PDB file of C-alpha atoms in Angstrom:
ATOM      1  CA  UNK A  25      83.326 211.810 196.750  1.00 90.00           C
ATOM      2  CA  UNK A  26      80.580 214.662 196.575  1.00 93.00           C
ATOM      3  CA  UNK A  27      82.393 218.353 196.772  1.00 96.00           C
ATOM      4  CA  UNK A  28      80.742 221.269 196.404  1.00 97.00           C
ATOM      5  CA  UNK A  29      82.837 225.035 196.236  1.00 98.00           C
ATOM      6  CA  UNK A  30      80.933 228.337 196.017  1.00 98.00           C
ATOM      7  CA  UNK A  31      82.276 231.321 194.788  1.00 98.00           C
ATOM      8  CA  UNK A  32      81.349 235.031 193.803  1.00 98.00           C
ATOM      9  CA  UNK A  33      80.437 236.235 197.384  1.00 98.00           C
ATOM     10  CA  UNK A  34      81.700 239.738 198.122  1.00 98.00           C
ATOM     11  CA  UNK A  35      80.868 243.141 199.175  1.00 98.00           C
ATOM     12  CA  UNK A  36      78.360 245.388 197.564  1.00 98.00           C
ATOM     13  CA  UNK A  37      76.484 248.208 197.953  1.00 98.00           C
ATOM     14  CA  UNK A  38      72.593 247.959 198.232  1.00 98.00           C
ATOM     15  CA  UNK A  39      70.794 247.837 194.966  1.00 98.00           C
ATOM     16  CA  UNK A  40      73.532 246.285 192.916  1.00 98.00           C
ATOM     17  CA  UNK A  41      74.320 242.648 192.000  1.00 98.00           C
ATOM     18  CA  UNK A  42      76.620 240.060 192.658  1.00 98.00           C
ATOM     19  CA  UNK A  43      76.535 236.348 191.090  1.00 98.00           C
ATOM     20  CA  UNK A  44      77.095 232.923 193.036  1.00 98.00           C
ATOM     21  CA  UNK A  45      78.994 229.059 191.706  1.00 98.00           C
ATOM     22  CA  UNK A  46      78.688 226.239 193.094  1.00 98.00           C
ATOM     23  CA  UNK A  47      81.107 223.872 191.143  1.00 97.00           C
ATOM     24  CA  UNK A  48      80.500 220.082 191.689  1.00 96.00           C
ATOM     25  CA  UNK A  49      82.171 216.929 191.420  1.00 94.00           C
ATOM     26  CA  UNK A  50      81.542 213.832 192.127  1.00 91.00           C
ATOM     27  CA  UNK A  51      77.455 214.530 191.578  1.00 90.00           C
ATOM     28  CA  UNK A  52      75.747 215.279 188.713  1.00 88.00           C
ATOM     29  CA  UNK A  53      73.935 218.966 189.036  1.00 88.00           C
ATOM     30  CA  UNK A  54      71.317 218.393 185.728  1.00 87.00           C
ATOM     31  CA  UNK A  55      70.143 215.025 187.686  1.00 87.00           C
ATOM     32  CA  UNK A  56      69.364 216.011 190.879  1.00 90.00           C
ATOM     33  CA  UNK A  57      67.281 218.996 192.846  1.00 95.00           C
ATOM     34  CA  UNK A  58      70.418 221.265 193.976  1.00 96.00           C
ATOM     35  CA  UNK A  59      69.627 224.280 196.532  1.00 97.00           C
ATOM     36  CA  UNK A  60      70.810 227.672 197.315  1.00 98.00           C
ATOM     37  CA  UNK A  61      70.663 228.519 201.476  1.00 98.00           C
ATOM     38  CA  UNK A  62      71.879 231.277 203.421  1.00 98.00           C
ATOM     39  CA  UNK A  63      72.620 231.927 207.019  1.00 98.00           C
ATOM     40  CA  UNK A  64      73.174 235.186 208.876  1.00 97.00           C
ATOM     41  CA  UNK A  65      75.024 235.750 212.237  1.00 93.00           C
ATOM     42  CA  UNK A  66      72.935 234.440 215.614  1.00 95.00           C
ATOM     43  CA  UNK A  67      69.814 233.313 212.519  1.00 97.00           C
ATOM     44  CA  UNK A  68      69.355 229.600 211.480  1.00 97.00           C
ATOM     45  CA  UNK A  69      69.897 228.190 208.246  1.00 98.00           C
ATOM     46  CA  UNK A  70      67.437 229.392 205.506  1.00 98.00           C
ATOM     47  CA  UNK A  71      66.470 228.501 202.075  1.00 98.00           C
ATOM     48  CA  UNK A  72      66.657 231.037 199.250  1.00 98.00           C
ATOM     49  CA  UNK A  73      66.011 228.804 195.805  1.00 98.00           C
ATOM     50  CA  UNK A  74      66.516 225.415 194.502  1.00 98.00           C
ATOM     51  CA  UNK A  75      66.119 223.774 191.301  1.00 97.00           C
ATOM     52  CA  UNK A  76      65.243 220.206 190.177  1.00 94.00           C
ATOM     53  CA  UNK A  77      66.441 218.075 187.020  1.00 92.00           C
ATOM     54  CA  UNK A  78      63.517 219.141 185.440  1.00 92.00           C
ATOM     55  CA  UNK A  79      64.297 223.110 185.616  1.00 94.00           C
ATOM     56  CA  UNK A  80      61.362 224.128 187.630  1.00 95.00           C
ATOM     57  CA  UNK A  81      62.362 226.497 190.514  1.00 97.00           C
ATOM     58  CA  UNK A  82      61.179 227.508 193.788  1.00 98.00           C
ATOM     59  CA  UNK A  83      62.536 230.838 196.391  1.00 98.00           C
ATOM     60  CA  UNK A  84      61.746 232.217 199.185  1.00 98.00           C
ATOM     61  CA  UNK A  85      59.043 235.107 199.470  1.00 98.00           C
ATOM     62  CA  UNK A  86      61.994 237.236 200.687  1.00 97.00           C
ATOM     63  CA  UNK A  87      64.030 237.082 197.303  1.00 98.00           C
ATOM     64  CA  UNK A  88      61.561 236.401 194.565  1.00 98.00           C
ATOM     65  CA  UNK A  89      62.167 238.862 190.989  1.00 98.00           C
ATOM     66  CA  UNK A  90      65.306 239.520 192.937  1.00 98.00           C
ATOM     67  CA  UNK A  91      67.370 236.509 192.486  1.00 98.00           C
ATOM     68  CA  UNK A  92      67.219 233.930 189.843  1.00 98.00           C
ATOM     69  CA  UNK A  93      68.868 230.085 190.414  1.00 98.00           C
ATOM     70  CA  UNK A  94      70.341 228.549 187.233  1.00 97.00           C
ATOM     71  CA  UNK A  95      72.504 225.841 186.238  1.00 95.00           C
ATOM     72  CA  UNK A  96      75.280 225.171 183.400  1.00 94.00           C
ATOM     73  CA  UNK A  97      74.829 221.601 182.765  1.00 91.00           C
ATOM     74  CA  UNK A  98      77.914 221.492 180.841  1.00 93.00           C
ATOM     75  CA  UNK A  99      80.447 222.930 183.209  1.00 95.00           C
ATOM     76  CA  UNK A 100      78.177 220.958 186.608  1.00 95.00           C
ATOM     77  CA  UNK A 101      77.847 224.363 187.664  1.00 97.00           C
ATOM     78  CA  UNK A 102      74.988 225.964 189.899  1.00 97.00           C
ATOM     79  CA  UNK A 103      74.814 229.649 190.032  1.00 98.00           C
ATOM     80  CA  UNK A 104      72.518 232.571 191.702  1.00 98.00           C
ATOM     81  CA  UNK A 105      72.230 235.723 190.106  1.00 98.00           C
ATOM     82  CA  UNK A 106      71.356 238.599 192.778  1.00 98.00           C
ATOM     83  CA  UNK A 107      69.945 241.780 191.757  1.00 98.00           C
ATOM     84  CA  UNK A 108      68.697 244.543 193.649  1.00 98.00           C
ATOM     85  CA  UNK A 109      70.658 243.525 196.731  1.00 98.00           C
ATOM     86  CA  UNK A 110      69.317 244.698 200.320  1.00 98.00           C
ATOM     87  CA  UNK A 111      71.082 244.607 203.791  1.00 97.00           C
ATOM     88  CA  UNK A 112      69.546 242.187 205.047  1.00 97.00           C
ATOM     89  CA  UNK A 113      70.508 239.767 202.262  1.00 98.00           C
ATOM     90  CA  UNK A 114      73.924 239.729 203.991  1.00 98.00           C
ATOM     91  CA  UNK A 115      75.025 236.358 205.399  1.00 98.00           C
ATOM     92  CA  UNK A 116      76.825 233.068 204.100  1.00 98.00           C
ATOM     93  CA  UNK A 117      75.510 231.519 201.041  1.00 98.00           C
ATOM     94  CA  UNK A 118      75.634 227.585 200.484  1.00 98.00           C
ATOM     95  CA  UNK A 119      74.729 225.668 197.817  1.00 98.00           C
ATOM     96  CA  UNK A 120      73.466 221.608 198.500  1.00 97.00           C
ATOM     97  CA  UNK A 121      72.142 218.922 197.186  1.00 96.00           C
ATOM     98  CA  UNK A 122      70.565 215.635 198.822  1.00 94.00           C
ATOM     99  CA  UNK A 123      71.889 212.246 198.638  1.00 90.00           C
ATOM    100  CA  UNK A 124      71.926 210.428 195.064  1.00 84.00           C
ATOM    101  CA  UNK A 125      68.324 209.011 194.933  1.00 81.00           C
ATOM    102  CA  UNK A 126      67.188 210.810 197.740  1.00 87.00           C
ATOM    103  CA  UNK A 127      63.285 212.104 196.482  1.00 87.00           C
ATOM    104  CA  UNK A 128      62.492 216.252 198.557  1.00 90.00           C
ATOM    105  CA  UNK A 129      58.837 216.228 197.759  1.00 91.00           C
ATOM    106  CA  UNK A 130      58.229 219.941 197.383  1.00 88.00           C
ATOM    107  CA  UNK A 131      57.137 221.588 200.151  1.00 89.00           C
ATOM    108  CA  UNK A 132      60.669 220.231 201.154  1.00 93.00           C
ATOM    109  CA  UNK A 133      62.911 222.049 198.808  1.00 95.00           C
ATOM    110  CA  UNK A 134      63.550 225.232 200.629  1.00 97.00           C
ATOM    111  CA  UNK A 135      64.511 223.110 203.760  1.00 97.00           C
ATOM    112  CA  UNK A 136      68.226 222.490 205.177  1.00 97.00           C
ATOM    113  CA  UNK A 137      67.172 218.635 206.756  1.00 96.00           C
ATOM    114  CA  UNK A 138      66.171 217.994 203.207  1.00 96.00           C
ATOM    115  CA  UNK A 139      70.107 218.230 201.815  1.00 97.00           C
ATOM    116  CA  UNK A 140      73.414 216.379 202.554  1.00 96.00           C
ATOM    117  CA  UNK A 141      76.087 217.489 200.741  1.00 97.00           C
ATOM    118  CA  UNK A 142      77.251 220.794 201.362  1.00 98.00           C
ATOM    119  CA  UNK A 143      79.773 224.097 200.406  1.00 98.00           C
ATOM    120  CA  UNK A 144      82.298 225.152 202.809  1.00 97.00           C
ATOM    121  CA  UNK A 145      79.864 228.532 201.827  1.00 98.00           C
ATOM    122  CA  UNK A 146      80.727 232.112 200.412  1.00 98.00           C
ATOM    123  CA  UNK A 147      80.041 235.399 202.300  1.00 98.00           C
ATOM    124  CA  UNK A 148      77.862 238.038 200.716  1.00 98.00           C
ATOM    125  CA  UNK A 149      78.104 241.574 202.474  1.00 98.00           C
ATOM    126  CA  UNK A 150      75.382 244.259 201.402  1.00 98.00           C
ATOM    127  CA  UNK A 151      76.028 247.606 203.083  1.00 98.00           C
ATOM    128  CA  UNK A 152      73.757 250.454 202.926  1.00 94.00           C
TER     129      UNK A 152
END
């Protein structure tokens, strides 16, 4: 069974920095494409940054030289690092992956339909 459980949301003042996990189990984070998304009251589902087995990245427009996805291959362990934190970065954060074999050509990455498992989320708060 696939589980995925974010942590490291919080509150923070704009311009600081806060730093997200996503702990699996049951999947295998170095093997597959794993995604960060976010979602803000009455806004759909957005993607910030993923990452495939071969470590090349892609993020949105809105958080690129801001945030930076990573993984820890030996603890199965996705992470975001957020720096210069705005307002309107405030929302739910979830990390997913797709289904085991499942190929997200790349124009796909950034997009929710493209994952399956998912965090129960973590809530970042940026206040002015």
């Amino acid at each position: 069974q696939v589980q995925l459980v974010e942590s490291g949301g919080g509150s923070v003042q704009a311009g600081g920095s806060l730093r997200l996990s996503c702990a699996a189990s049951g999947y295998t984070t170095s093997n597959h494409l794993m995604g960060w998304f976010r979602q803000a009251p009455g806004k759909e589902r957005e993607g910030v940054a993923a990452i495939r087995s071969d470590g090349s990245t892609a993020y949105a427009d809105s958080v690129k030289g801001r945030f930076t996805i990573s993984r820890d291959n030996a603890k199965n362990t996705l992470y975001l690092q957020m720096n210069s934190l705005k307002p309107e970065d405030t929302a739910m954060y979830y990390c997913a992956a797709p289904l085991h074999g499942r190929w997200v050509f790349r124009p796909q990455v950034l997009v929710p339909s493209a994952y399956d498992y998912w965090g129960q989320g973590t809530q970042v708060t940026v206040s002015s």
